[in-house]
């Protein structure tokens, strides 16, 4: 048995995989695969409707917001956010918390001025800057809620005089959020929502149509809203599996219930990192992510043999990103706490052998 | 048993569906699903490499071309082609052969001037215009090789003084083409290549970098080439199933073999349409598509009962597009000729009953 701590595309619930495989062979007994039916068929329209309904229900999306399933990942949204929201000659404010925030800024510069309100770059992004002022003349303020590479996560969101745009790719559906605090939320599916291949966008309708830009159809949120995410053929299978995953989340008790589980998983794993003399965390304790737990070893020479031991126990995907090194254990929604205990056992066993 | 004549997402080979379902449960026995492995894993990199290799092999792609698997469908390419190829103040030439050509033109107008070299709009696109001149001062010439809605297909491609950009969404891999005749080929996967969710792009390297535009990363072919289709997380599953489908095509004898089958399927079906007094074709005989066979009934009141009869025989997806009416039987690569004979039998049975 594998314990999948991969950073993404990440672990999906076993029940969902079984349902998805069945749908590839024969969707709900219709005699056709989910891969070969029209997106305009009653069957697929019901899937998309259900997926949108589940997003609204699980995140308690208020009136006045639209929910879209698009393509191209968060990297495409890095460009679409300014394309739709930033007027010619306008300015957008960004919080620089890592590589993904950087990439989002880089794309925004194609469309206007980028003002960095604060950055933790000088410390290789080991913390989330907290003292900053969001300029009231910015078109929006952009933040990355969870920084997969560094293992930091915003535990709260600032009050903002302008719409908040948030990249929630790696922690959406992992904890309760107040959607009304945001103008635009986007997230690649491949952590907690489903497989790679679709991108969730939740946008407040009344922030659109103000930039004065002429925007090609596929890049225009308004066009996608009017088309109900079907201006063109959507990524049907990725949406199908997202629907199944969100349905699984609902059956588990929803976001509040999974948040409690995620906190429990993070607590035991960080507890072991802090307790075990061979290991140490890499970022500010108050900004520790409940999704990506990054740690290194006091003696870097221990890292290779520890990785080997972990692999022997079926633990996969814990190698840290090259820019941080060490280890990164991603403990997304679908990862059971039993897998976390397997990792902790490996850490304890290794410490015992290397006293 | 269903006979899937749907226009797309369309029929996929049964063997491919079985392999895809197996990969969703456990990819090649690694103990993880194709849906939950990193795109940077050795397993996925091998899949993407194989998919690119199969495209090059099956289409005999010459040196100097790059093969990309992107997202967003052909509709995104409608914008990316001019974004990458059309200089500010430049002009692009388009052949107007239907709704999809129209949509491509509409997106190009965001980037520059569009010159329509010829159009069959006045006849509701029932033929492919043939007498036209491609302006030598255009940045490129755009053509739609197969017009799904109307059932027309270009049986040859014009010599062009400028790079030819071709939307081959609905007939790529169905017949031999000479890639060297094109500067840019793009195609949504969901007809002959795989499921919805990925888009094939074949681009001649030396036509890039000449527009002088600054292009955001995800919209920039050069960036996607440098990233090997992995600038960001690709649509792993759609690429996986495309690889399986291309592998199936190779095992069938490749493009030349499938082209012979497609011609045979088209011949018997058009033969019945022309022979059966109750049915008639809708477009110019010399431009008839070998992928989408559009036809109506001499007596429009016969259409509902014929559709009912067809459905009773397990025939699905033959209702014509609302802008043409009647019927559209899509006979993509994966549709066996036995399904075509079932449709022909239904046509003959209906004619017999309604003499």
Tab-separated table of N, CA and C in Angstrom, chain A residues 2 4 8-14 16-18 20-22 24-25 30-33 35-39 70-76 79-80 83 100 103 106-107 110-111 190 194-199 214-219 231-237 241 316, chain B residues 2 4 8-14 16-18 20-22 24-25 30-33 35-39 70-76 79-80 83 100 103 106-107 110-111 190 194-199 214-219 231-237 241 316:
chain	number	residue	atom	x	y	z
A	2	UNK	N	0.455	2.218	-0.824
A	2	UNK	CA	1.218	3.458	-0.898
A	2	UNK	C	0.584	4.532	0.001
A	4	UNK	N	0.438	8.356	-0.090
A	4	UNK	CA	0.743	9.364	-1.109
A	4	UNK	C	0.769	10.778	-0.524
A	8	UNK	N	1.143	17.359	-5.580
A	8	UNK	CA	0.086	17.621	-6.547
A	8	UNK	C	0.594	17.504	-7.965
A	9	UNK	N	-0.215	16.933	-8.886
A	9	UNK	CA	-1.489	16.278	-8.619
A	9	UNK	C	-1.344	15.313	-7.452
A	10	UNK	N	-2.281	15.413	-6.503
A	10	UNK	CA	-2.136	14.718	-5.241
A	10	UNK	C	-3.175	13.630	-5.043
A	11	UNK	N	-3.141	13.064	-3.873
A	11	UNK	CA	-3.986	11.926	-3.535
A	11	UNK	C	-5.478	12.251	-3.682
A	12	UNK	N	-6.217	11.285	-4.205
A	12	UNK	CA	-7.680	11.389	-4.276
A	12	UNK	C	-8.268	10.221	-3.491
A	13	UNK	N	-9.499	10.404	-3.004
A	13	UNK	CA	-10.100	9.329	-2.203
A	13	UNK	C	-10.271	8.053	-3.033
A	14	UNK	N	-10.021	6.921	-2.388
A	14	UNK	CA	-10.119	5.637	-3.079
A	14	UNK	C	-11.515	5.421	-3.666
A	16	UNK	N	-13.544	7.617	-4.767
A	16	UNK	CA	-13.675	8.470	-5.958
A	16	UNK	C	-12.992	7.804	-7.153
A	17	UNK	N	-11.821	7.237	-6.923
A	17	UNK	CA	-11.107	6.573	-8.019
A	17	UNK	C	-11.925	5.404	-8.556
A	18	UNK	N	-12.563	4.677	-7.664
A	18	UNK	CA	-13.388	3.546	-8.112
A	18	UNK	C	-14.583	4.027	-8.938
A	20	UNK	N	-14.754	6.864	-10.575
A	20	UNK	CA	-14.245	7.459	-11.816
A	20	UNK	C	-13.920	6.364	-12.836
A	21	UNK	N	-13.295	5.288	-12.375
A	21	UNK	CA	-12.956	4.179	-13.287
A	21	UNK	C	-14.228	3.561	-13.858
A	22	UNK	N	-15.256	3.420	-13.016
A	22	UNK	CA	-16.530	2.865	-13.495
A	22	UNK	C	-17.133	3.783	-14.564
A	24	UNK	N	-15.578	5.698	-16.584
A	24	UNK	CA	-14.798	5.616	-17.830
A	24	UNK	C	-15.279	4.433	-18.671
A	25	UNK	N	-15.717	3.378	-18.006
A	25	UNK	CA	-16.230	2.212	-18.734
A	25	UNK	C	-17.684	2.408	-19.156
A	30	UNK	N	-25.464	4.027	-18.826
A	30	UNK	CA	-26.051	4.486	-20.096
A	30	UNK	C	-25.446	3.771	-21.303
A	31	UNK	N	-24.421	2.981	-21.081
A	31	UNK	CA	-23.811	2.262	-22.198
A	31	UNK	C	-22.747	3.065	-22.929
A	32	UNK	N	-22.390	4.209	-22.361
A	32	UNK	CA	-21.336	5.043	-22.953
A	32	UNK	C	-20.405	5.515	-21.846
A	33	UNK	N	-19.163	5.801	-22.228
A	33	UNK	CA	-18.165	6.302	-21.277
A	33	UNK	C	-18.350	7.794	-21.044
A	35	UNK	N	-16.062	9.620	-21.162
A	35	UNK	CA	-15.088	10.222	-22.087
A	35	UNK	C	-15.640	10.421	-23.493
A	36	UNK	N	-16.803	9.858	-23.791
A	36	UNK	CA	-17.265	9.899	-25.184
A	36	UNK	C	-18.701	10.402	-25.319
A	37	UNK	N	-19.153	11.162	-24.303
A	37	UNK	CA	-20.491	11.757	-24.435
A	37	UNK	C	-20.368	13.248	-24.671
A	38	UNK	N	-21.385	13.801	-25.328
A	38	UNK	CA	-21.396	15.230	-25.608
A	38	UNK	C	-21.470	16.025	-24.311
A	39	UNK	N	-20.776	17.166	-24.300
A	39	UNK	CA	-20.899	18.056	-23.143
A	39	UNK	C	-22.292	18.685	-23.100
A	70	UNK	N	-12.965	26.112	-15.415
A	70	UNK	CA	-12.250	26.491	-16.636
A	70	UNK	C	-11.060	25.553	-16.849
A	71	UNK	N	-10.186	25.944	-17.776
A	71	UNK	CA	-8.980	25.153	-18.057
A	71	UNK	C	-7.742	26.042	-17.911
A	72	UNK	N	-6.591	25.385	-17.907
A	72	UNK	CA	-5.339	26.140	-17.970
A	72	UNK	C	-4.635	26.324	-16.637
A	73	UNK	N	-5.258	25.853	-15.555
A	73	UNK	CA	-4.581	25.932	-14.264
A	73	UNK	C	-4.510	27.339	-13.706
A	74	UNK	N	-3.979	27.430	-12.490
A	74	UNK	CA	-3.826	28.739	-11.851
A	74	UNK	C	-2.915	29.636	-12.687
A	75	UNK	N	-1.956	29.038	-13.388
A	75	UNK	CA	-1.035	29.855	-14.197
A	75	UNK	C	-1.779	30.674	-15.239
A	76	UNK	N	-2.859	30.137	-15.778
A	76	UNK	CA	-3.665	30.922	-16.714
A	76	UNK	C	-4.403	32.036	-15.967
A	79	UNK	N	-2.803	35.398	-15.479
A	79	UNK	CA	-2.989	36.395	-16.538
A	79	UNK	C	-4.438	36.868	-16.626
A	80	UNK	N	-5.384	35.965	-16.398
A	80	UNK	CA	-6.795	36.352	-16.574
A	80	UNK	C	-7.274	37.332	-15.505
A	83	UNK	N	-6.150	40.642	-16.742
A	83	UNK	CA	-6.801	40.877	-18.039
A	83	UNK	C	-8.233	41.370	-17.812
A	100	UNK	N	4.884	31.155	-6.559
A	100	UNK	CA	3.598	31.276	-7.262
A	100	UNK	C	3.113	32.710	-7.258
A	103	UNK	N	5.098	34.445	-9.887
A	103	UNK	CA	4.629	34.181	-11.249
A	103	UNK	C	3.352	34.966	-11.532
A	106	UNK	N	4.377	38.441	-12.303
A	106	UNK	CA	5.022	38.534	-13.617
A	106	UNK	C	3.965	38.663	-14.723
A	107	UNK	N	2.901	37.894	-14.605
A	107	UNK	CA	1.853	37.951	-15.615
A	107	UNK	C	1.105	39.280	-15.535
A	110	UNK	N	2.219	42.303	-17.568
A	110	UNK	CA	1.838	42.449	-18.980
A	110	UNK	C	0.664	43.417	-19.132
A	111	UNK	N	-0.038	43.648	-18.040
A	111	UNK	CA	-1.293	44.407	-18.134
A	111	UNK	C	-1.257	45.745	-17.387
A	190	UNK	N	-6.071	20.142	-8.811
A	190	UNK	CA	-5.300	18.922	-8.553
A	190	UNK	C	-4.710	18.750	-7.146
A	194	UNK	N	-9.848	17.567	-7.195
A	194	UNK	CA	-10.007	16.586	-8.263
A	194	UNK	C	-8.683	16.386	-8.978
A	195	UNK	N	-8.734	15.940	-10.229
A	195	UNK	CA	-7.501	15.702	-10.974
A	195	UNK	C	-7.037	16.980	-11.676
A	196	UNK	N	-5.840	16.979	-12.191
A	196	UNK	CA	-5.374	18.088	-13.029
A	196	UNK	C	-6.280	18.180	-14.251
A	197	UNK	N	-6.486	19.406	-14.739
A	197	UNK	CA	-7.249	19.557	-15.975
A	197	UNK	C	-8.436	20.479	-15.876
A	198	UNK	N	-8.780	20.900	-14.663
A	198	UNK	CA	-9.786	21.956	-14.565
A	198	UNK	C	-9.392	22.919	-13.447
A	199	UNK	N	-9.901	24.129	-13.546
A	199	UNK	CA	-9.563	25.205	-12.618
A	199	UNK	C	-10.863	25.811	-12.118
A	214	UNK	N	-10.908	45.143	-23.960
A	214	UNK	CA	-11.574	44.193	-24.864
A	214	UNK	C	-10.866	42.854	-24.691
A	215	UNK	N	-11.620	41.849	-24.322
A	215	UNK	CA	-11.016	40.578	-23.911
A	215	UNK	C	-11.516	39.436	-24.793
A	216	UNK	N	-10.601	38.676	-25.419
A	216	UNK	CA	-11.034	37.513	-26.214
A	216	UNK	C	-11.917	36.578	-25.386
A	217	UNK	N	-12.819	35.884	-26.076
A	217	UNK	CA	-13.871	35.122	-25.400
A	217	UNK	C	-13.347	34.185	-24.315
A	218	UNK	N	-12.358	33.382	-24.653
A	218	UNK	CA	-11.925	32.352	-23.706
A	218	UNK	C	-11.235	32.935	-22.468
A	219	UNK	N	-10.808	34.197	-22.570
A	219	UNK	CA	-10.117	34.825	-21.442
A	219	UNK	C	-11.052	35.728	-20.627
A	231	UNK	N	-18.741	27.780	-22.815
A	231	UNK	CA	-18.578	28.558	-24.044
A	231	UNK	C	-18.017	27.634	-25.127
A	232	UNK	N	-17.105	26.788	-24.726
A	232	UNK	CA	-16.642	25.712	-25.632
A	232	UNK	C	-16.663	24.389	-24.872
A	233	UNK	N	-16.174	23.341	-25.464
A	233	UNK	CA	-16.198	22.032	-24.805
A	233	UNK	C	-15.375	22.083	-23.522
A	234	UNK	N	-15.983	21.822	-22.397
A	234	UNK	CA	-15.231	21.871	-21.135
A	234	UNK	C	-14.426	20.579	-20.939
A	235	UNK	N	-13.542	20.557	-19.943
A	235	UNK	CA	-12.777	19.341	-19.638
A	235	UNK	C	-13.679	18.391	-18.851
A	236	UNK	N	-14.514	17.640	-19.579
A	236	UNK	CA	-15.627	16.899	-18.962
A	236	UNK	C	-15.173	15.943	-17.861
A	237	UNK	N	-14.136	15.181	-18.134
A	237	UNK	CA	-13.736	14.168	-17.152
A	237	UNK	C	-13.198	14.811	-15.874
A	241	UNK	N	-14.756	14.112	-12.167
A	241	UNK	CA	-14.038	13.610	-10.987
A	241	UNK	C	-14.036	14.663	-9.872
A	316	UNK	N	5.353	7.867	-0.394
A	316	UNK	CA	5.829	8.477	-1.648
A	316	UNK	C	5.542	9.977	-1.657
B	2	UNK	N	-24.557	0.374	-27.840
B	2	UNK	CA	-24.763	1.689	-28.434
B	2	UNK	C	-23.859	1.889	-29.657
B	4	UNK	N	-22.255	4.935	-31.348
B	4	UNK	CA	-22.061	6.331	-30.966
B	4	UNK	C	-21.603	7.190	-32.151
B	8	UNK	N	-18.950	14.971	-30.866
B	8	UNK	CA	-17.810	15.237	-29.998
B	8	UNK	C	-18.181	16.022	-28.759
B	9	UNK	N	-17.563	15.679	-27.609
B	9	UNK	CA	-16.685	14.544	-27.416
B	9	UNK	C	-17.306	13.277	-28.000
B	10	UNK	N	-16.474	12.564	-28.782
B	10	UNK	CA	-16.997	11.455	-29.562
B	10	UNK	C	-16.461	10.109	-29.120
B	11	UNK	N	-16.826	9.131	-29.899
B	11	UNK	CA	-16.507	7.739	-29.569
B	11	UNK	C	-14.993	7.503	-29.445
B	12	UNK	N	-14.629	6.705	-28.455
B	12	UNK	CA	-13.237	6.270	-28.297
B	12	UNK	C	-13.203	4.742	-28.387
B	13	UNK	N	-12.059	4.180	-28.776
B	13	UNK	CA	-11.984	2.718	-28.903
B	13	UNK	C	-12.233	2.033	-27.559
B	14	UNK	N	-12.947	0.939	-27.598
B	14	UNK	CA	-13.279	0.212	-26.380
B	14	UNK	C	-12.011	-0.210	-25.621
B	16	UNK	N	-9.220	1.280	-25.509
B	16	UNK	CA	-8.657	2.461	-24.846
B	16	UNK	C	-9.421	2.758	-23.556
B	17	UNK	N	-10.731	2.636	-23.610
B	17	UNK	CA	-11.525	2.899	-22.402
B	17	UNK	C	-11.162	1.906	-21.297
B	18	UNK	N	-10.942	0.673	-21.671
B	18	UNK	CA	-10.575	-0.329	-20.659
B	18	UNK	C	-9.210	-0.005	-20.043
B	20	UNK	N	-7.811	2.950	-19.934
B	20	UNK	CA	-7.935	4.198	-19.172
B	20	UNK	C	-8.537	3.934	-17.800
B	21	UNK	N	-9.573	3.089	-17.770
B	21	UNK	CA	-10.211	2.769	-16.481
B	21	UNK	C	-9.215	2.071	-15.560
B	22	UNK	N	-8.412	1.170	-16.133
B	22	UNK	CA	-7.399	0.477	-15.328
B	22	UNK	C	-6.390	1.477	-14.754
B	24	UNK	N	-6.895	4.537	-14.051
B	24	UNK	CA	-7.520	5.356	-12.997
B	24	UNK	C	-7.440	4.629	-11.654
B	25	UNK	N	-7.496	3.313	-11.695
B	25	UNK	CA	-7.398	2.541	-10.452
B	25	UNK	C	-5.946	2.349	-10.040
B	30	UNK	N	1.791	0.538	-10.308
B	30	UNK	CA	2.644	1.285	-9.359
B	30	UNK	C	1.940	1.522	-8.027
B	31	UNK	N	0.655	1.147	-7.944
B	31	UNK	CA	-0.057	1.334	-6.684
B	31	UNK	C	-0.657	2.721	-6.540
B	32	UNK	N	-0.612	3.508	-7.597
B	32	UNK	CA	-1.212	4.854	-7.577
B	32	UNK	C	-1.996	5.049	-8.871
B	33	UNK	N	-3.000	5.923	-8.798
B	33	UNK	CA	-3.821	6.256	-9.957
B	33	UNK	C	-3.111	7.270	-10.847
B	35	UNK	N	-4.508	9.645	-11.835
B	35	UNK	CA	-5.088	10.930	-11.397
B	35	UNK	C	-4.370	11.545	-10.205
B	36	UNK	N	-3.482	10.785	-9.567
B	36	UNK	CA	-2.905	11.307	-8.317
B	36	UNK	C	-1.385	11.227	-8.295
B	37	UNK	N	-0.777	11.197	-9.499
B	37	UNK	CA	0.685	11.218	-9.523
B	37	UNK	C	1.169	12.566	-10.034
B	38	UNK	N	2.362	12.932	-9.615
B	38	UNK	CA	2.949	14.200	-10.044
B	38	UNK	C	3.195	14.189	-11.551
B	39	UNK	N	2.979	15.359	-12.167
B	39	UNK	CA	3.309	15.481	-13.587
B	39	UNK	C	4.824	15.441	-13.788
B	70	UNK	N	-1.711	21.250	-24.961
B	70	UNK	CA	-2.113	22.386	-24.139
B	70	UNK	C	-3.534	22.194	-23.620
B	71	UNK	N	-4.100	23.270	-23.079
B	71	UNK	CA	-5.471	23.236	-22.580
B	71	UNK	C	-6.305	24.331	-23.248
B	72	UNK	N	-7.606	24.252	-23.057
B	72	UNK	CA	-8.487	25.349	-23.477
B	72	UNK	C	-9.187	25.133	-24.803
B	73	UNK	N	-8.908	24.020	-25.471
B	73	UNK	CA	-9.629	23.731	-26.703
B	73	UNK	C	-9.211	24.614	-27.861
B	74	UNK	N	-9.778	24.315	-29.018
B	74	UNK	CA	-9.486	25.116	-30.205
B	74	UNK	C	-9.901	26.575	-29.984
B	75	UNK	N	-10.937	26.789	-29.195
B	75	UNK	CA	-11.400	28.176	-28.962
B	75	UNK	C	-10.300	29.036	-28.360
B	76	UNK	N	-9.451	28.432	-27.532
B	76	UNK	CA	-8.318	29.199	-27.001
B	76	UNK	C	-7.289	29.453	-28.104
B	79	UNK	N	-7.556	32.506	-30.284
B	79	UNK	CA	-6.897	33.725	-29.797
B	79	UNK	C	-5.375	33.610	-29.795
B	80	UNK	N	-4.879	32.415	-29.478
B	80	UNK	CA	-3.413	32.277	-29.368
B	80	UNK	C	-2.711	32.380	-30.714
B	83	UNK	N	-2.368	36.016	-31.311
B	83	UNK	CA	-1.555	36.570	-30.218
B	83	UNK	C	-0.071	36.323	-30.510
B	100	UNK	N	-17.101	27.839	-36.847
B	100	UNK	CA	-15.805	27.783	-36.156
B	100	UNK	C	-14.805	28.731	-36.796
B	103	UNK	N	-15.729	32.099	-35.511
B	103	UNK	CA	-15.269	32.358	-34.140
B	103	UNK	C	-13.770	32.638	-34.125
B	106	UNK	N	-13.314	36.162	-35.212
B	106	UNK	CA	-13.743	37.099	-34.167
B	106	UNK	C	-12.617	37.318	-33.147
B	107	UNK	N	-11.929	36.235	-32.780
B	107	UNK	CA	-10.847	36.372	-31.809
B	107	UNK	C	-9.656	37.100	-32.437
B	110	UNK	N	-9.358	40.909	-32.189
B	110	UNK	CA	-8.813	41.544	-30.983
B	110	UNK	C	-7.354	41.941	-31.188
B	111	UNK	N	-6.717	41.336	-32.187
B	111	UNK	CA	-5.275	41.513	-32.342
B	111	UNK	C	-4.870	42.241	-33.621
B	190	UNK	N	-10.966	15.971	-28.611
B	190	UNK	CA	-12.168	15.168	-28.345
B	190	UNK	C	-12.920	14.598	-29.549
B	194	UNK	N	-8.631	11.740	-28.430
B	194	UNK	CA	-8.757	11.422	-27.015
B	194	UNK	C	-9.978	12.096	-26.429
B	195	UNK	N	-9.978	12.282	-25.117
B	195	UNK	CA	-11.132	12.915	-24.484
B	195	UNK	C	-11.001	14.436	-24.499
B	196	UNK	N	-12.060	15.137	-24.186
B	196	UNK	CA	-11.981	16.585	-24.006
B	196	UNK	C	-10.981	16.897	-22.898
B	197	UNK	N	-10.291	18.034	-23.029
B	197	UNK	CA	-9.409	18.446	-21.948
B	197	UNK	C	-7.968	18.685	-22.343
B	198	UNK	N	-7.623	18.320	-23.577
B	198	UNK	CA	-6.302	18.737	-24.054
B	198	UNK	C	-6.402	19.129	-25.526
B	199	UNK	N	-5.464	19.927	-25.951
B	199	UNK	CA	-5.448	20.480	-27.305
B	199	UNK	C	-4.077	20.244	-27.891
B	214	UNK	N	4.421	41.212	-26.629
B	214	UNK	CA	4.761	40.643	-25.327
B	214	UNK	C	3.598	39.760	-24.918
B	215	UNK	N	3.864	38.495	-24.692
B	215	UNK	CA	2.790	37.513	-24.516
B	215	UNK	C	2.909	36.832	-23.148
B	216	UNK	N	1.838	36.870	-22.347
B	216	UNK	CA	1.879	36.164	-21.048
B	216	UNK	C	2.255	34.698	-21.237
B	217	UNK	N	2.893	34.127	-20.239
B	217	UNK	CA	3.503	32.805	-20.365
B	217	UNK	C	2.557	31.745	-20.912
B	218	UNK	N	1.381	31.643	-20.351
B	218	UNK	CA	0.501	30.537	-20.735
B	218	UNK	C	-0.034	30.677	-22.155
B	219	UNK	N	0.062	31.880	-22.707
B	219	UNK	CA	-0.449	32.119	-24.064
B	219	UNK	C	0.673	32.092	-25.100
B	231	UNK	N	4.953	23.878	-18.694
B	231	UNK	CA	5.228	25.147	-17.998
B	231	UNK	C	4.485	25.129	-16.673
B	232	UNK	N	3.251	24.617	-16.718
B	232	UNK	CA	2.530	24.362	-15.459
B	232	UNK	C	1.963	22.943	-15.515
B	233	UNK	N	1.177	22.568	-14.525
B	233	UNK	CA	0.643	21.212	-14.488
B	233	UNK	C	-0.228	20.961	-15.711
B	234	UNK	N	0.128	19.983	-16.521
B	234	UNK	CA	-0.674	19.707	-17.723
B	234	UNK	C	-1.916	18.882	-17.361
B	235	UNK	N	-2.839	18.732	-18.311
B	235	UNK	CA	-4.025	17.908	-18.069
B	235	UNK	C	-3.651	16.437	-18.220
B	236	UNK	N	-3.066	15.879	-17.155
B	236	UNK	CA	-2.385	14.573	-17.239
B	236	UNK	C	-3.275	13.475	-17.805
B	237	UNK	N	-4.499	13.380	-17.300
B	237	UNK	CA	-5.346	12.258	-17.723
B	237	UNK	C	-5.726	12.379	-19.198
B	241	UNK	N	-4.920	9.484	-21.962
B	241	UNK	CA	-5.886	8.799	-22.831
B	241	UNK	C	-5.599	9.113	-24.307
B	316	UNK	N	-26.952	6.540	-31.345
B	316	UNK	CA	-27.039	7.793	-30.580
B	316	UNK	C	-26.201	8.886	-31.242
